[in-house]
mmCIF file of C-alpha atoms in Angstrom:
data_model
loop_
_atom_site.group_PDB
_atom_site.id
_atom_site.type_symbol
_atom_site.label_atom_id
_atom_site.label_comp_id
_atom_site.label_asym_id
_atom_site.label_seq_id
_atom_site.Cartn_x
_atom_site.Cartn_y
_atom_site.Cartn_z
ATOM 1 C CA MET A 749 -56.745 12.463 -44.921
ATOM 2 C CA THR A 750 -53.653 11.803 -42.789
ATOM 3 C CA LEU A 751 -54.656 8.243 -41.764
ATOM 4 C CA HIS A 752 -53.154 7.886 -38.258
ATOM 5 C CA GLY A 753 -51.397 11.271 -38.374
ATOM 6 C CA THR A 754 -48.056 12.545 -39.644
ATOM 7 C CA ASN A 755 -44.895 10.445 -39.533
ATOM 8 C CA SER A 756 -41.900 12.398 -38.228
ATOM 9 C CA TRP A 757 -38.580 10.684 -38.923
ATOM 10 C CA ILE A 758 -35.428 10.991 -36.783
ATOM 11 C CA LEU A 759 -32.102 10.080 -38.419
ATOM 12 C CA GLY A 760 -28.650 9.555 -36.951
ATOM 13 C CA GLU A 761 -27.191 9.490 -33.475
ATOM 14 C CA GLY A 762 -25.883 12.310 -31.307
ATOM 15 C CA ARG A 763 -26.684 15.200 -33.658
ATOM 16 C CA VAL A 764 -29.786 14.042 -35.474
ATOM 17 C CA ALA A 765 -32.005 15.213 -38.319
ATOM 18 C CA VAL A 766 -35.799 15.402 -38.114
ATOM 19 C CA ILE A 767 -37.832 15.020 -41.291
ATOM 20 C CA ASP A 768 -41.346 16.530 -41.268
ATOM 21 C CA PRO A 769 -41.882 17.830 -37.719
ATOM 22 C CA GLY A 770 -45.623 17.765 -38.312
ATOM 23 C CA PRO A 771 -48.635 19.875 -37.346
ATOM 24 C CA GLU A 772 -48.610 22.659 -34.792
ATOM 25 C CA ASP A 773 -49.374 20.323 -31.911
ATOM 26 C CA PRO A 774 -47.577 20.525 -28.531
ATOM 27 C CA ALA A 775 -48.053 16.800 -27.975
ATOM 28 C CA HIS A 776 -46.304 16.048 -31.269
ATOM 29 C CA LEU A 777 -43.405 18.318 -30.265
ATOM 30 C CA ARG A 778 -43.110 16.554 -26.909
ATOM 31 C CA ALA A 779 -43.095 13.185 -28.696
ATOM 32 C CA ILE A 780 -40.216 14.216 -30.982
ATOM 33 C CA LEU A 781 -38.122 15.651 -28.145
ATOM 34 C CA GLY A 782 -38.942 12.663 -25.952
ATOM 35 C CA ALA A 783 -37.712 10.266 -28.647
ATOM 36 C CA LEU A 784 -34.195 11.713 -28.501
ATOM 37 C CA ALA A 785 -31.612 9.773 -26.533
ATOM 38 C CA PRO A 786 -30.052 11.492 -23.499
ATOM 39 C CA GLY A 787 -27.647 14.143 -24.705
ATOM 40 C CA GLU A 788 -28.834 14.057 -28.304
ATOM 41 C CA THR A 789 -29.517 17.304 -30.165
ATOM 42 C CA VAL A 790 -31.272 18.145 -33.409
ATOM 43 C CA SER A 791 -28.892 19.538 -36.032
ATOM 44 C CA HIS A 792 -31.238 19.775 -39.049
ATOM 45 C CA ILE A 793 -34.992 20.078 -39.546
ATOM 46 C CA LEU A 794 -36.072 18.958 -43.029
ATOM 47 C CA VAL A 795 -39.537 19.639 -44.429
ATOM 48 C CA THR A 796 -40.880 17.769 -47.448
ATOM 49 C CA HIS A 797 -43.566 20.363 -48.247
ATOM 50 C CA ALA A 798 -45.556 23.227 -46.801
ATOM 51 C CA HIS A 799 -48.823 21.586 -45.840
ATOM 52 C CA ARG A 800 -50.161 22.163 -42.322
ATOM 53 C CA ASP A 801 -49.775 18.521 -41.332
ATOM 54 C CA HIS A 802 -46.028 18.569 -42.145
ATOM 55 C CA ALA A 803 -44.479 22.015 -41.766
ATOM 56 C CA PRO A 804 -45.817 24.241 -38.951
ATOM 57 C CA LEU A 805 -44.143 22.452 -36.037
ATOM 58 C CA ALA A 806 -40.776 23.232 -37.637
ATOM 59 C CA ARG A 807 -40.942 26.690 -36.064
ATOM 60 C CA ALA A 808 -41.421 25.386 -32.525
ATOM 61 C CA LEU A 809 -38.851 22.618 -32.982
ATOM 62 C CA ALA A 810 -36.309 25.147 -34.290
ATOM 63 C CA ALA A 811 -36.976 27.393 -31.305
ATOM 64 C CA ALA A 812 -36.541 24.465 -28.907
ATOM 65 C CA THR A 813 -33.355 23.109 -30.484
ATOM 66 C CA GLY A 814 -31.685 25.930 -32.402
ATOM 67 C CA ALA A 815 -31.599 23.782 -35.557
ATOM 68 C CA PRO A 816 -32.205 25.400 -38.966
ATOM 69 C CA VAL A 817 -35.236 24.514 -41.083
ATOM 70 C CA LEU A 818 -34.406 23.294 -44.596
ATOM 71 C CA ALA A 819 -36.850 22.969 -47.500
ATOM 72 C CA PHE A 820 -37.151 23.664 -51.223
ATOM 73 C CA GLY A 821 -38.805 27.013 -50.573
ATOM 74 C CA ASP A 822 -41.976 28.663 -49.368
ATOM 75 C CA ALA A 823 -45.507 27.466 -50.042
ATOM 76 C CA THR A 824 -45.541 28.827 -53.597
ATOM 77 C CA ALA A 825 -42.070 27.627 -54.657
ATOM 78 C CA GLY A 826 -41.787 25.151 -57.493
ATOM 79 C CA ARG A 827 -45.104 25.873 -59.179
ATOM 80 C CA SER A 828 -45.250 25.308 -62.907
ATOM 81 C CA GLN A 829 -46.145 28.224 -65.179
ATOM 82 C CA ALA A 830 -49.617 26.741 -65.650
ATOM 83 C CA MET A 831 -50.244 26.597 -61.902
ATOM 84 C CA ALA A 832 -48.847 30.104 -61.443
ATOM 85 C CA ARG A 833 -51.393 31.347 -63.976
ATOM 86 C CA LEU A 834 -54.212 29.580 -62.130
ATOM 87 C CA ALA A 835 -53.079 31.003 -58.806
ATOM 88 C CA ALA A 836 -52.863 34.508 -60.264
ATOM 89 C CA GLY A 837 -56.447 34.176 -61.470
ATOM 90 C CA GLY A 838 -57.599 33.444 -57.933
ATOM 91 C CA ARG A 839 -60.217 30.916 -59.026
ATOM 92 C CA ALA A 840 -58.645 27.499 -58.745
ATOM 93 C CA GLY A 841 -57.591 26.999 -55.121
ATOM 94 C CA GLY A 842 -59.014 24.199 -53.044
ATOM 95 C CA GLY A 843 -57.585 25.353 -49.713
ATOM 96 C CA GLU A 844 -56.098 22.006 -48.737
ATOM 97 C CA GLY A 845 -54.250 22.927 -45.588
ATOM 98 C CA VAL A 846 -51.423 25.058 -46.968
ATOM 99 C CA ASP A 847 -49.029 26.540 -44.408
ATOM 100 C CA ALA A 848 -48.981 29.868 -46.239
ATOM 101 C CA GLY A 849 -46.525 31.435 -43.785
ATOM 102 C CA PHE A 850 -43.895 28.717 -44.096
ATOM 103 C CA ARG A 851 -40.380 29.989 -44.796
ATOM 104 C CA PRO A 852 -37.290 27.768 -44.487
ATOM 105 C CA ASP A 853 -34.097 29.097 -42.958
ATOM 106 C CA GLU A 854 -32.122 27.449 -45.749
ATOM 107 C CA ARG A 855 -33.271 26.440 -49.227
ATOM 108 C CA LEU A 856 -32.354 23.042 -50.602
ATOM 109 C CA ALA A 857 -31.753 22.821 -54.332
ATOM 110 C CA ASP A 858 -32.705 19.785 -56.360
ATOM 111 C CA GLY A 859 -29.888 17.252 -56.074
ATOM 112 C CA GLU A 860 -28.271 18.930 -53.066
ATOM 113 C CA THR A 861 -26.858 16.656 -50.378
ATOM 114 C CA VAL A 862 -27.215 17.274 -46.644
ATOM 115 C CA ALA A 863 -25.212 15.136 -44.226
ATOM 116 C CA GLY A 864 -24.793 14.664 -40.505
ATOM 117 C CA ALA A 865 -23.750 12.096 -37.927
ATOM 118 C CA GLY A 866 -24.630 8.744 -39.479
ATOM 119 C CA TRP A 867 -26.823 10.026 -42.304
ATOM 120 C CA SER A 868 -26.572 11.609 -45.738
ATOM 121 C CA LEU A 869 -29.620 12.674 -47.736
ATOM 122 C CA THR A 870 -30.005 13.868 -51.316
ATOM 123 C CA ALA A 871 -32.906 16.265 -51.874
ATOM 124 C CA LEU A 872 -35.044 15.442 -54.908
ATOM 125 C CA HIS A 873 -37.524 18.063 -56.084
ATOM 126 C CA THR A 874 -40.712 16.092 -56.690
ATOM 127 C CA PRO A 875 -43.543 18.566 -57.355
ATOM 128 C CA GLY A 876 -47.021 17.264 -58.023
ATOM 129 C CA HIS A 877 -48.743 16.909 -54.668
ATOM 130 C CA MET A 878 -47.335 20.379 -53.979
ATOM 131 C CA GLY A 879 -44.931 22.553 -55.935
ATOM 132 C CA ASN A 880 -42.293 22.742 -53.192
ATOM 133 C CA HIS A 881 -42.364 19.010 -52.433
ATOM 134 C CA LEU A 882 -39.053 17.278 -51.764
ATOM 135 C CA CYS A 883 -38.256 13.613 -51.311
ATOM 136 C CA PHE A 884 -35.031 12.642 -49.561
ATOM 137 C CA LEU A 885 -32.943 9.775 -50.899
ATOM 138 C CA TRP A 886 -30.739 7.766 -48.506
ATOM 139 C CA GLY A 887 -29.136 4.899 -50.433
ATOM 140 C CA GLU A 888 -31.945 2.510 -51.326
ATOM 141 C CA ARG A 889 -34.347 4.259 -48.953
ATOM 142 C CA LEU A 890 -36.577 7.196 -49.813
ATOM 143 C CA PHE A 891 -38.316 9.567 -47.428
ATOM 144 C CA SER A 892 -41.240 10.187 -49.740
ATOM 145 C CA GLY A 893 -43.439 12.714 -47.950
ATOM 146 C CA ASP A 894 -46.879 12.610 -49.546
ATOM 147 C CA HIS A 895 -45.715 11.756 -53.062
ATOM 148 C CA VAL A 896 -45.683 7.974 -52.560
ATOM 149 C CA MET A 897 -47.654 6.300 -49.780
ATOM 150 C CA ALA A 898 -48.721 2.710 -49.203
ATOM 151 C CA TRP A 899 -52.247 3.318 -47.948
ATOM 152 C CA SER A 900 -53.488 5.887 -50.464
ATOM 153 C CA SER A 901 -52.695 7.783 -53.621
ATOM 154 C CA SER A 902 -51.789 11.461 -53.240
ATOM 155 C CA LEU A 903 -54.217 14.327 -53.504
ATOM 156 C CA VAL A 904 -53.285 16.552 -56.445
ATOM 157 C CA SER A 905 -55.175 19.827 -56.192
ATOM 158 C CA PRO A 906 -54.339 22.854 -58.385
ATOM 159 C CA PRO A 907 -52.738 25.316 -58.144
ATOM 160 C CA ASP A 908 -50.655 23.800 -55.335
ATOM 161 C CA GLY A 909 -50.746 20.390 -57.013
ATOM 162 C CA ASP A 910 -49.969 19.711 -60.667
ATOM 163 C CA MET A 911 -50.818 16.388 -62.318
ATOM 164 C CA GLY A 912 -48.214 16.733 -65.060
ATOM 165 C CA GLN A 913 -45.508 17.410 -62.491
ATOM 166 C CA TYR A 914 -46.770 14.550 -60.330
ATOM 167 C CA MET A 915 -46.470 12.014 -63.142
ATOM 168 C CA ALA A 916 -43.022 13.282 -64.153
ATOM 169 C CA ALA A 917 -41.827 13.008 -60.548
ATOM 170 C CA LEU A 918 -43.097 9.429 -60.314
ATOM 171 C CA ASP A 919 -41.001 8.592 -63.369
ATOM 172 C CA ARG A 920 -37.993 10.246 -61.771
ATOM 173 C CA LEU A 921 -38.385 8.341 -58.507
ATOM 174 C CA ALA A 922 -38.671 5.085 -60.433
ATOM 175 C CA GLY A 923 -35.170 5.713 -61.739
ATOM 176 C CA THR A 924 -33.507 6.298 -58.369
ATOM 177 C CA GLY A 925 -33.021 2.635 -57.502
ATOM 178 C CA ALA A 926 -34.699 3.107 -54.127
ATOM 179 C CA ARG A 927 -36.433 -0.017 -52.862
ATOM 180 C CA VAL A 928 -38.206 1.148 -49.677
ATOM 181 C CA ALA A 929 -40.045 4.380 -48.905
ATOM 182 C CA HIS A 930 -40.777 5.950 -45.542
ATOM 183 C CA PRO A 931 -43.822 8.171 -46.239
ATOM 184 C CA GLY A 932 -45.416 11.089 -44.459
ATOM 185 C CA HIS A 933 -48.446 9.011 -43.472
ATOM 186 C CA GLY A 934 -49.131 5.338 -42.967
ATOM 187 C CA PRO A 935 -46.834 2.321 -43.117
ATOM 188 C CA ASP A 936 -43.579 1.941 -45.035
ATOM 189 C CA VAL A 937 -43.702 1.143 -48.734
ATOM 190 C CA THR A 938 -41.699 -2.091 -48.870
ATOM 191 C CA ASP A 939 -41.983 -2.630 -52.643
ATOM 192 C CA LEU A 940 -41.311 0.893 -53.889
ATOM 193 C CA PRO A 941 -40.776 0.157 -57.614
ATOM 194 C CA ASP A 942 -44.043 -1.799 -57.763
ATOM 195 C CA ARG A 943 -45.896 0.881 -55.813
ATOM 196 C CA ILE A 944 -44.662 3.652 -58.113
ATOM 197 C CA ALA A 945 -45.732 1.639 -61.150
ATOM 198 C CA ALA A 946 -49.155 1.030 -59.613
ATOM 199 C CA LEU A 947 -49.668 4.721 -58.805
ATOM 200 C CA ALA A 948 -48.698 5.748 -62.343
ATOM 201 C CA ALA A 949 -50.996 3.119 -63.852
ATOM 202 C CA HIS A 950 -53.849 4.287 -61.626
ATOM 203 C CA ARG A 951 -53.472 7.870 -62.816
ATOM 204 C CA ARG A 952 -53.244 6.832 -66.466
ATOM 205 C CA ALA A 953 -56.394 4.744 -66.073
ATOM 206 C CA ARG A 954 -58.214 7.669 -64.446
ATOM 207 C CA GLU A 955 -57.134 9.953 -67.285
ATOM 208 C CA ALA A 956 -58.490 7.452 -69.812
ATOM 209 C CA GLN A 957 -61.823 7.334 -67.955
ATOM 210 C CA ILE A 958 -62.045 11.129 -67.945
ATOM 211 C CA ARG A 959 -61.287 11.387 -71.651
ATOM 212 C CA ALA A 960 -63.887 8.729 -72.429
ATOM 213 C CA ALA A 961 -66.482 10.593 -70.371
ATOM 214 C CA LEU A 962 -65.673 13.903 -72.065
ATOM 215 C CA ALA A 963 -66.142 12.256 -75.453
ATOM 216 C CA GLU A 964 -69.781 11.779 -74.460
ATOM 217 C CA GLY A 965 -70.233 15.462 -73.599
ATOM 218 C CA PRO A 966 -68.754 18.365 -71.610
ATOM 219 C CA ALA A 967 -68.775 18.078 -67.832
ATOM 220 C CA THR A 968 -67.414 19.703 -64.693
ATOM 221 C CA ALA A 969 -64.895 18.130 -62.350
ATOM 222 C CA ALA A 970 -67.594 17.513 -59.723
ATOM 223 C CA ALA A 971 -69.900 15.810 -62.209
ATOM 224 C CA LEU A 972 -67.086 13.604 -63.460
ATOM 225 C CA ALA A 973 -66.041 12.714 -59.909
ATOM 226 C CA ALA A 974 -69.576 11.662 -58.980
ATOM 227 C CA ARG A 975 -69.651 9.447 -62.063
ATOM 228 C CA LEU A 976 -66.162 7.964 -61.904
ATOM 229 C CA TYR A 977 -65.808 7.588 -58.124
ATOM 230 C CA ALA A 978 -69.093 5.737 -57.696
ATOM 231 C CA ASP A 979 -67.797 3.628 -54.788
ATOM 232 C CA THR A 980 -66.224 6.550 -52.924
ATOM 233 C CA PRO A 981 -67.928 7.749 -49.705
ATOM 234 C CA GLU A 982 -69.802 10.985 -50.300
ATOM 235 C CA ALA A 983 -67.645 12.878 -47.792
ATOM 236 C CA LEU A 984 -64.572 12.193 -49.954
ATOM 237 C CA LEU A 985 -66.116 13.270 -53.262
ATOM 238 C CA PRO A 986 -64.891 16.892 -52.940
ATOM 239 C CA ALA A 987 -61.304 15.593 -52.733
ATOM 240 C CA ALA A 988 -61.983 13.298 -55.679
ATOM 241 C CA ALA A 989 -63.268 16.286 -57.644
ATOM 242 C CA ARG A 990 -60.000 18.109 -56.949
ATOM 243 C CA ASN A 991 -58.056 15.171 -58.409
ATOM 244 C CA VAL A 992 -60.326 15.179 -61.458
ATOM 245 C CA PHE A 993 -59.823 18.933 -61.828
ATOM 246 C CA ALA A 994 -56.053 18.349 -61.778
ATOM 247 C CA HIS A 995 -56.442 15.837 -64.606
ATOM 248 C CA LEU A 996 -58.616 18.266 -66.574
ATOM 249 C CA VAL A 997 -56.094 21.093 -66.220
ATOM 250 C CA ASP A 998 -53.305 18.753 -67.324
ATOM 251 C CA LEU A 999 -55.339 17.526 -70.291
ATOM 252 C CA ALA A 1000 -56.096 21.124 -71.283
ATOM 253 C CA GLU A 1001 -52.399 21.998 -71.106
ATOM 254 C CA ARG A 1002 -51.687 19.106 -73.460
ATOM 255 C CA GLY A 1003 -54.490 20.046 -75.863
ATOM 256 C CA LEU A 1004 -56.542 16.946 -74.985
ATOM 257 C CA ALA A 1005 -59.406 18.786 -73.262
ATOM 258 C CA ARG A 1006 -60.988 22.183 -73.795
ATOM 259 C CA PRO A 1007 -62.424 24.425 -71.068
ATOM 260 C CA GLU A 1008 -65.645 26.252 -71.935
ATOM 261 C CA GLY A 1009 -64.545 29.361 -70.067
ATOM 262 C CA PRO A 1010 -61.956 30.535 -67.556
ATOM 263 C CA VAL A 1011 -60.318 27.517 -65.948
ATOM 264 C CA ASP A 1012 -61.743 26.914 -62.489
ATOM 265 C CA PRO A 1013 -63.292 23.948 -60.644
ATOM 266 C CA ASP A 1014 -66.815 24.790 -61.878
ATOM 267 C CA THR A 1015 -65.846 25.084 -65.547
ATOM 268 C CA ARG A 1016 -67.194 22.526 -67.975
ATOM 269 C CA PHE A 1017 -64.542 20.800 -70.073
ATOM 270 C CA GLY A 1018 -65.039 19.108 -73.392
ATOM 271 C CA PRO A 1019 -62.770 16.979 -75.555
ATOM 272 C CA GLY A 1020 -59.748 18.686 -77.053
#
């Protein structure tokens, strides 16, 4: 689910910033340090979100360079009230690679600017894929983490992911004026406004499919995924079911779907 792996971005000259150090992999650490020019040092380590393919190497990179780690907060920061309730119930988690021990040295608030030699980034809180997700705006360029990618849509898996937050964050990013995105995985997004519009349209279409299916009778997330993702390889259906579950939770929050019991991935939902 990371395509070719995690993209780690190095900004500036002399005293540089690193965005998303990546997984706890010594080879990845060597690659980052080896990409520095002679005499260069790392002044800031920025983490978009606390998934294990983005955050864990921050600890080793900080130890090697002395640079502080900056992020929105720990792995539970930024959750909506609805997702906090799900998490407290202990029934909803999908276990998608959360770096549960992640703690930044410094917290970045929404809208806060961080600057260094040759770079200046504005942190944008963009929950949805994960509650503590940040994107970093640099003029017309956006370091988009896992929120906007060219090769795939984002996994949204409660309680770490929240479909309502995801859609709201897409709308916010559409208003930034950014034209190009450098994502956490895969190639650059060279037509960012069009890509954001396409991702939002895809989610709205999926929601419409789910509501139409529920009108025919109650169903679980897994049953809906098997029906609606007919062309998806079987190995990816569990991830598809997590996306469907995120839609169902969002629909229930908006009064457009009704769970037949405590909200969890195995609960049947009917129309609201």
